[in-house]
Short mmCIF file of C-alpha atoms in Angstrom, two decimals:
data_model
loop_
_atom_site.label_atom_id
_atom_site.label_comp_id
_atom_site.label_asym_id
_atom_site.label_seq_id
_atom_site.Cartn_x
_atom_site.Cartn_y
_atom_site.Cartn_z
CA UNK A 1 7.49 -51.90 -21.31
CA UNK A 2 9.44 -51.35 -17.82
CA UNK A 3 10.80 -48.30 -19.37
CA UNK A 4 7.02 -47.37 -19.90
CA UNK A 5 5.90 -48.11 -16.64
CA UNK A 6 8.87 -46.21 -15.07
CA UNK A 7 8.32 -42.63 -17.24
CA UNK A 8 4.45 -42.85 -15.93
CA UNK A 9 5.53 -43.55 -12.57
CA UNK A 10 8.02 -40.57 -12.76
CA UNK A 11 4.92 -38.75 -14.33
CA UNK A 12 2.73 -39.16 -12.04
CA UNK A 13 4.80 -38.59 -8.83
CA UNK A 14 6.05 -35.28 -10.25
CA UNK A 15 2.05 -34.31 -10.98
CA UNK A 16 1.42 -34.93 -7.07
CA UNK A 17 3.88 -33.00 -6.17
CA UNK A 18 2.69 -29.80 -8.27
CA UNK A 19 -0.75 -30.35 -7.08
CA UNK A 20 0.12 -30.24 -2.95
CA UNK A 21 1.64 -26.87 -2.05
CA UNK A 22 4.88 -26.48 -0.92
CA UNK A 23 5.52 -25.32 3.15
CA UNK A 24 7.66 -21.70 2.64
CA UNK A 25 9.48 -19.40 4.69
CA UNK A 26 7.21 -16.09 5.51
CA UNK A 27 8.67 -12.58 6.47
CA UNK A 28 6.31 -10.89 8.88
CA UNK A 29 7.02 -7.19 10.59
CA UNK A 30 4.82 -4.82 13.08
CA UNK A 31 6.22 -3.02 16.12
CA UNK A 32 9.77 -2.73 16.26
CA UNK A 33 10.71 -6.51 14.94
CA UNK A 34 10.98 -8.34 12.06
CA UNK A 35 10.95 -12.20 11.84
CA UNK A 36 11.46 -14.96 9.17
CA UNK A 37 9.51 -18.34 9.96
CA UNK A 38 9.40 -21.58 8.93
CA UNK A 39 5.38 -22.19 8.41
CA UNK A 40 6.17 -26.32 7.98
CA UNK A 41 7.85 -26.73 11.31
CA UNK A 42 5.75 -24.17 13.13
CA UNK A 43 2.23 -25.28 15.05
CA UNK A 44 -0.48 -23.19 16.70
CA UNK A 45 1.76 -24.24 19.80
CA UNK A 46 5.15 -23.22 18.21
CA UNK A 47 6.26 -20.97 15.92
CA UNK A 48 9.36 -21.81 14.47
CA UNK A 49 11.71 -18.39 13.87
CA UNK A 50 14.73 -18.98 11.81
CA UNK A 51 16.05 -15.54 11.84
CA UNK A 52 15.01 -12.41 13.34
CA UNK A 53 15.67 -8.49 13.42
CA UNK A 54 14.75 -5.32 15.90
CA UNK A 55 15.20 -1.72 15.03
CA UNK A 56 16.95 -1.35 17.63
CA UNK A 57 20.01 -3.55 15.88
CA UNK A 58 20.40 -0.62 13.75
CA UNK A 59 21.84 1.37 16.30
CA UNK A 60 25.15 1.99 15.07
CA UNK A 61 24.07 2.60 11.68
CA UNK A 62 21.42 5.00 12.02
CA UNK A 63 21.02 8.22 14.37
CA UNK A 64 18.97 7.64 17.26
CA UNK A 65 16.13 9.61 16.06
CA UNK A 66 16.13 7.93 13.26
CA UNK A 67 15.95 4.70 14.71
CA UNK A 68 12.48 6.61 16.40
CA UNK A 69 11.37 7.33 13.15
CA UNK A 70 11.04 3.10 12.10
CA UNK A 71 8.37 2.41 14.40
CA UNK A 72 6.07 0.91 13.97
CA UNK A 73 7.29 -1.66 11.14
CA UNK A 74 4.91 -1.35 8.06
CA UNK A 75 5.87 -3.15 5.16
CA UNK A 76 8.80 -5.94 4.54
CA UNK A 77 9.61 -7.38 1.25
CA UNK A 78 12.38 -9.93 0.29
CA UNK A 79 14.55 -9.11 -2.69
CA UNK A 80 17.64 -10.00 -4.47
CA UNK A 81 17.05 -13.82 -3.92
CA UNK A 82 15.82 -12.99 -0.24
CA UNK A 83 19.07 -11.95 0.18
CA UNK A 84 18.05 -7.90 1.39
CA UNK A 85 14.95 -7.13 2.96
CA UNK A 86 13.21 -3.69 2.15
CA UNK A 87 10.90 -2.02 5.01
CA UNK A 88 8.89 0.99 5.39
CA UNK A 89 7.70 2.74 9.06
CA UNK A 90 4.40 5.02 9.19
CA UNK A 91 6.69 6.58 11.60
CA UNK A 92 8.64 8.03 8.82
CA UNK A 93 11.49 5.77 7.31
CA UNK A 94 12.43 3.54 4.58
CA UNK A 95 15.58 0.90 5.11
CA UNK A 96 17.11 -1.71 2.82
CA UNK A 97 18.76 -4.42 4.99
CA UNK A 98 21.54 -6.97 4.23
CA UNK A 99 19.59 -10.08 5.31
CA UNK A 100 23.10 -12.09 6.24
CA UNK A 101 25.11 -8.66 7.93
CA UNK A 102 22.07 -7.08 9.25
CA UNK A 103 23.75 -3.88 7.97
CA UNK A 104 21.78 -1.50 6.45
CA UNK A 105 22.16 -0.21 2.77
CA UNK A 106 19.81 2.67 2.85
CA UNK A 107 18.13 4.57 4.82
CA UNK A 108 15.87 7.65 3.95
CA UNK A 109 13.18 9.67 6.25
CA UNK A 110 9.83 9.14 4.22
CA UNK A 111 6.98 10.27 6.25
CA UNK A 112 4.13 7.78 6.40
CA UNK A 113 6.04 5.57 4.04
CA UNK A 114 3.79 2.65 3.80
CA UNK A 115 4.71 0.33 0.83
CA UNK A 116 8.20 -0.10 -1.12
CA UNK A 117 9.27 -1.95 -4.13
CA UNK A 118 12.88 -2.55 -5.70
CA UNK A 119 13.13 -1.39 -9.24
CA UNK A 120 15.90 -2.34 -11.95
CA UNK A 121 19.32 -0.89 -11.74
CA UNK A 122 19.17 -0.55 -7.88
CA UNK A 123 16.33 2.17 -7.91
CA UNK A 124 13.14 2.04 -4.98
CA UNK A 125 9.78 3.18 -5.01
CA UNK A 126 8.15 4.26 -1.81
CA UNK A 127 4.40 5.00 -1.96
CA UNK A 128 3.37 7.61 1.25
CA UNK A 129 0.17 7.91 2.39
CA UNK A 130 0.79 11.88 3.66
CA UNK A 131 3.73 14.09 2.77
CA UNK A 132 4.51 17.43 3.27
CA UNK A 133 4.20 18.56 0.03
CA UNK A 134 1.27 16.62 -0.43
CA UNK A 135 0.87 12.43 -0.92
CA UNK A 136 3.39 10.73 -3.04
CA UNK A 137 5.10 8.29 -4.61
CA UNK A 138 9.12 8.84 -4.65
CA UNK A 139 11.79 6.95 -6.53
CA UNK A 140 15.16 6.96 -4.91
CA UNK A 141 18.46 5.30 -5.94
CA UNK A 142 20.16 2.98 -3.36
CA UNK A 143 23.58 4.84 -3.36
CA UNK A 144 21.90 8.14 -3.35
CA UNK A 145 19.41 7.94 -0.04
CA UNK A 146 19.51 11.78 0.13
CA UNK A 147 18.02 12.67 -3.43
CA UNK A 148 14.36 12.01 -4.54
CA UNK A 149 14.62 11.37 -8.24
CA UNK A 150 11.11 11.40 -8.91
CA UNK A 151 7.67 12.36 -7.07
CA UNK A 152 3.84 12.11 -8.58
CA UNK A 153 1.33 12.95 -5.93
CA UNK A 154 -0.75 10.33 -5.33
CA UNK A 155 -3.76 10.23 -3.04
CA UNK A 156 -3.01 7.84 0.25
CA UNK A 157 -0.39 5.47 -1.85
CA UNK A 158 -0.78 1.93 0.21
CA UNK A 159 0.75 -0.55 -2.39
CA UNK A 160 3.69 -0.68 -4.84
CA UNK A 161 4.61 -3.54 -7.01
CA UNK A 162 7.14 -4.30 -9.86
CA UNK A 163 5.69 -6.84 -12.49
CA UNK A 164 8.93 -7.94 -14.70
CA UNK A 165 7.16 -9.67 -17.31
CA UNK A 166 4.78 -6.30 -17.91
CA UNK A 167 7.77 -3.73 -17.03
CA UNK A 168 5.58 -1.46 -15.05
CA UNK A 169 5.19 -0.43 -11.70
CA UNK A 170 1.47 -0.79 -10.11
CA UNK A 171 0.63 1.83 -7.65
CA UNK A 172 -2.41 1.47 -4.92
CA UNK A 173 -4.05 4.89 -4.20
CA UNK A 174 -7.39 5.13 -1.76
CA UNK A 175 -9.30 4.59 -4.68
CA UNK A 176 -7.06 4.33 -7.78
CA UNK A 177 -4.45 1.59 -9.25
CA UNK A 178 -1.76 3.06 -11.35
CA UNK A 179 0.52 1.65 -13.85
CA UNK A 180 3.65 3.42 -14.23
CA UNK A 181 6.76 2.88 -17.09
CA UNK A 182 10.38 3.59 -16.33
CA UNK A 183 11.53 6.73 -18.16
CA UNK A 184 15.52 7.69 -18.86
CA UNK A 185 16.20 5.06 -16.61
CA UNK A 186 20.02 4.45 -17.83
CA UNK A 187 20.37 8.18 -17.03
CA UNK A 188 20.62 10.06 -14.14
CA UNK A 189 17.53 11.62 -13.97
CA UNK A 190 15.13 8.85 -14.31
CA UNK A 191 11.31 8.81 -14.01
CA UNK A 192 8.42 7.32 -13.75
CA UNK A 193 6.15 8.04 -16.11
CA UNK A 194 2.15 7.29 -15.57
CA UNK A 195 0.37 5.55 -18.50
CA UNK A 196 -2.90 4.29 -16.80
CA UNK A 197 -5.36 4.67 -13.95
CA UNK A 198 -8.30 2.28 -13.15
CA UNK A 199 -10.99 3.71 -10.63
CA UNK A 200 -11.22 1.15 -7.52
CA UNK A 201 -14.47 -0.89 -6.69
CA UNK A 202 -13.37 0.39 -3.68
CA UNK A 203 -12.37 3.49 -1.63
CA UNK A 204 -10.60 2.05 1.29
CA UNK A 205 -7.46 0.76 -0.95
CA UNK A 206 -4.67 -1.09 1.31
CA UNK A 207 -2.38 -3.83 0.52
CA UNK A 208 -1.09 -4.37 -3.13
CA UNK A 209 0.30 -7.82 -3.74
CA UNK A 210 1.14 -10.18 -6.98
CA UNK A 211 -0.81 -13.05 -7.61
CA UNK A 212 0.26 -14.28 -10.92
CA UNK A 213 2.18 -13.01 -13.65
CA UNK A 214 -1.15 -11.07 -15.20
CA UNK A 215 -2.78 -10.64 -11.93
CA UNK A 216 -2.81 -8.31 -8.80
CA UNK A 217 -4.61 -8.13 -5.61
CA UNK A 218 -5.53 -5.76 -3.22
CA UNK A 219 -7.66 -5.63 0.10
CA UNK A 220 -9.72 -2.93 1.67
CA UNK A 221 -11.78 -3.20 4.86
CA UNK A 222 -14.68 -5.21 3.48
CA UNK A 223 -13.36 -6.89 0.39
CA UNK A 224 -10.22 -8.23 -1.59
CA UNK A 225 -10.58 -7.88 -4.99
CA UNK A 226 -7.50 -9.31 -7.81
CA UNK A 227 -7.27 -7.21 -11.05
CA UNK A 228 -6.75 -8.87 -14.43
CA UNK A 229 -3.92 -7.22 -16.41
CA UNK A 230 -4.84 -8.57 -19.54
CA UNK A 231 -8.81 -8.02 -19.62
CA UNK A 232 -8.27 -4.57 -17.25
CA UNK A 233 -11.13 -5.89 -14.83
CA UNK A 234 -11.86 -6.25 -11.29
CA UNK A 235 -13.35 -9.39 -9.98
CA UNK A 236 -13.76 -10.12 -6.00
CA UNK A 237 -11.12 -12.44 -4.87
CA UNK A 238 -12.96 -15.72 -4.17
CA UNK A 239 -10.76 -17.24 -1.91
CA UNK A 240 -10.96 -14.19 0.80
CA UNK A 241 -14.04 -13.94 0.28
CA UNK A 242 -16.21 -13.09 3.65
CA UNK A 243 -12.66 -12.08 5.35
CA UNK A 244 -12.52 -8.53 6.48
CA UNK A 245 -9.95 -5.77 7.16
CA UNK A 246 -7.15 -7.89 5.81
CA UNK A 247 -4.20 -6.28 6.55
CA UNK A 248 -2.01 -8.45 4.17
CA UNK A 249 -2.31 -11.51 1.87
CA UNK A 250 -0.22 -13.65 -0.32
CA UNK A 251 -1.33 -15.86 -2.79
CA UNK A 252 0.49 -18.48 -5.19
CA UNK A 253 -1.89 -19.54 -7.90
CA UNK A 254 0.06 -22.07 -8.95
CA UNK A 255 -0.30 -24.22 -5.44
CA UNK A 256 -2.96 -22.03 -4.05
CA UNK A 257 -0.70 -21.27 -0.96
CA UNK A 258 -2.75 -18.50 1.18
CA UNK A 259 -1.35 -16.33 3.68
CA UNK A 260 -2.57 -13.80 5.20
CA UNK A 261 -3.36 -10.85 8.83
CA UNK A 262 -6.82 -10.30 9.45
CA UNK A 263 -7.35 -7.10 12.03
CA UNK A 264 -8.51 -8.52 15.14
CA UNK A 265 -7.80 -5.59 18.50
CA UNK A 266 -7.37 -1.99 18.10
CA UNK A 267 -6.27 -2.70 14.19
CA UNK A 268 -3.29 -4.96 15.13
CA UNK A 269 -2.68 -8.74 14.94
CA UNK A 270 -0.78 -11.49 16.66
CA UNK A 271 -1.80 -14.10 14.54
CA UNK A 272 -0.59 -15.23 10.28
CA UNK A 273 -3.70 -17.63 8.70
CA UNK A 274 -2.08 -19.98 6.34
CA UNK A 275 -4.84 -21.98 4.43
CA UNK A 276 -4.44 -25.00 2.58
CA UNK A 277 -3.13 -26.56 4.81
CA UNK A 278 -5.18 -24.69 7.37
CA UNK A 279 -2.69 -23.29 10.30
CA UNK A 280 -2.75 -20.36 12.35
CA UNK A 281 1.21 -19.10 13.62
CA UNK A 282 1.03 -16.98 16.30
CA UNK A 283 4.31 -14.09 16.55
CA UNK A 284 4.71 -13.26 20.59
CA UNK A 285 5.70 -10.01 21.30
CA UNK A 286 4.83 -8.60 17.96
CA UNK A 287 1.70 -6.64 16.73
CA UNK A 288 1.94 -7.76 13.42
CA UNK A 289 0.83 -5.95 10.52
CA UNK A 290 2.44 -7.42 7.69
CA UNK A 291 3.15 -11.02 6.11
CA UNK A 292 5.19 -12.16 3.43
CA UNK A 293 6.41 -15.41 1.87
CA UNK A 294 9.92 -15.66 1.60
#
């Protein structure tokens, strides 16, 4: 019977842990800086930074014009286990940094590079909102930062992301999500090769994030929707719903752990919501634009 007793106990105490969310690190950029916080020993008064990072650290790495070209901060993504940190620059650039070195592992000049995503087998996507040669999405590898592999135009690309359990890419146009499959991706000449597009509900397409492992969401200035992989349908994303202009957004469905940058003056923010628990962080010396968990 005590054995009883103590399985339920151990039951029950591992249920109300699942059910509270966990406090995690968050990644924010904007400006020149990027910063890693700890949202459970930060307050409205105090935000606690465990690491941080400034362009301008890059010096010896990258040529001063360069260094021009990755401001403002746009986008920043942990990968490898949070051990590298991948950021784009409307200014033009794209960088892959070693988290623990600060040293960075690639570097190419993207013009309005707004979103980036780390593929399999060391490849990255970059979706552009202007090019050149007209908008884009570009596929690079990390040890060759010179070469575009790939390009598809796209129309104002705002969002990539890498699903593993579907083995696609999703791209976020102005008013188009994409799904793309690798293509002769153990050779040297790899691709990616389009297979879908689903019209928008909206035509103001911004930030691309996962939800779940079937779901993405994306905001635009008056809604966020989240997109169903399996039924192929749009639905508006009840928890943001009534928030506008979000600039970012993160979402665990599993603990229902909300993050998010709302515009507030001239486009930029100061200020990461985190809801449930409800917190605001503000970043000094930052016009953030982008939030991540960690």
């Amino acid at each position: 019977m005590k054995q009883i007793f103590y399985l339920l106990a151990i039951l029950l105490t591992g249920m109300a842990s699942c059910s509270s969310p966990k406090e995690k690190l968050l990644i924010a950029c904007g400006d020149d800086k990027v910063v890693i916080i700890d949202a459970g020993k930060s307050t409205e008064d105090s935000t606690h930074i465990v690491w941080r990072w400034q362009v301008s650290e890059a010096v010896s790495q990258l040529p001063p014009e360069c260094q021009k070209l990755m401001v403002p901060l746009d986008e920043c993504k942990p990968v490898n286990e949070g051990k590298e940190i991948l950021l784009t620059s409307s200014g033009g650039g794209a960088l892959l940094l070693d988290k623990e070195t600060k040293e960075c592992r690639f570097y190419a000049y993207v013009p309005m590079a707004h979103s980036i995503e780390m593929l399999p087998g060391g490849r990255i996507a970059i979706a552009l909102s202007t090019h050149p040669k007209g908008n884009s999405l570009e596929l690079y590898d990390v040890d060759k930062p010179e070469q575009v592999l790939f390009r598809d135009s796209l129309y104002s690309g705002h969002g990539v992301v890498w699903m593993e359990e579907k083995q696609r890419l999703y791209v976020l146009g102005f008013d188009e999500l994409r799904a793309y499959a690798l293509a002769q991706w153990e050779t040297d000449s790899p691709s990616l090769q389009l297979e879908k597009t689903w019209k928008l509900p909206i035509e103001d397409g911004h930030d691309l994030v996962r939800i779940s492992d079937h779901e993405l969401g994306f905001s635009g200035y008056e809604d966020v929707y989240k997109f169903d992989l399996t039924d192929e349908a749009f639905a508006l994303f009840s928890p943001m719903q009534g928030k506008k202009d979000i600039k970012s957004f993160n979402y665990d469905v599993q603990t229902g752990y909300l993050v998010y940058t709302q515009a507030e003056i001239d486009w930029w923010t100061h200020h990461i919501y985190i809801e449930q628990p409800t917190k605001v962080l503000t970043v000094k010396d930052i016009n953030l634009y982008k939030v991540r968990t960690f």
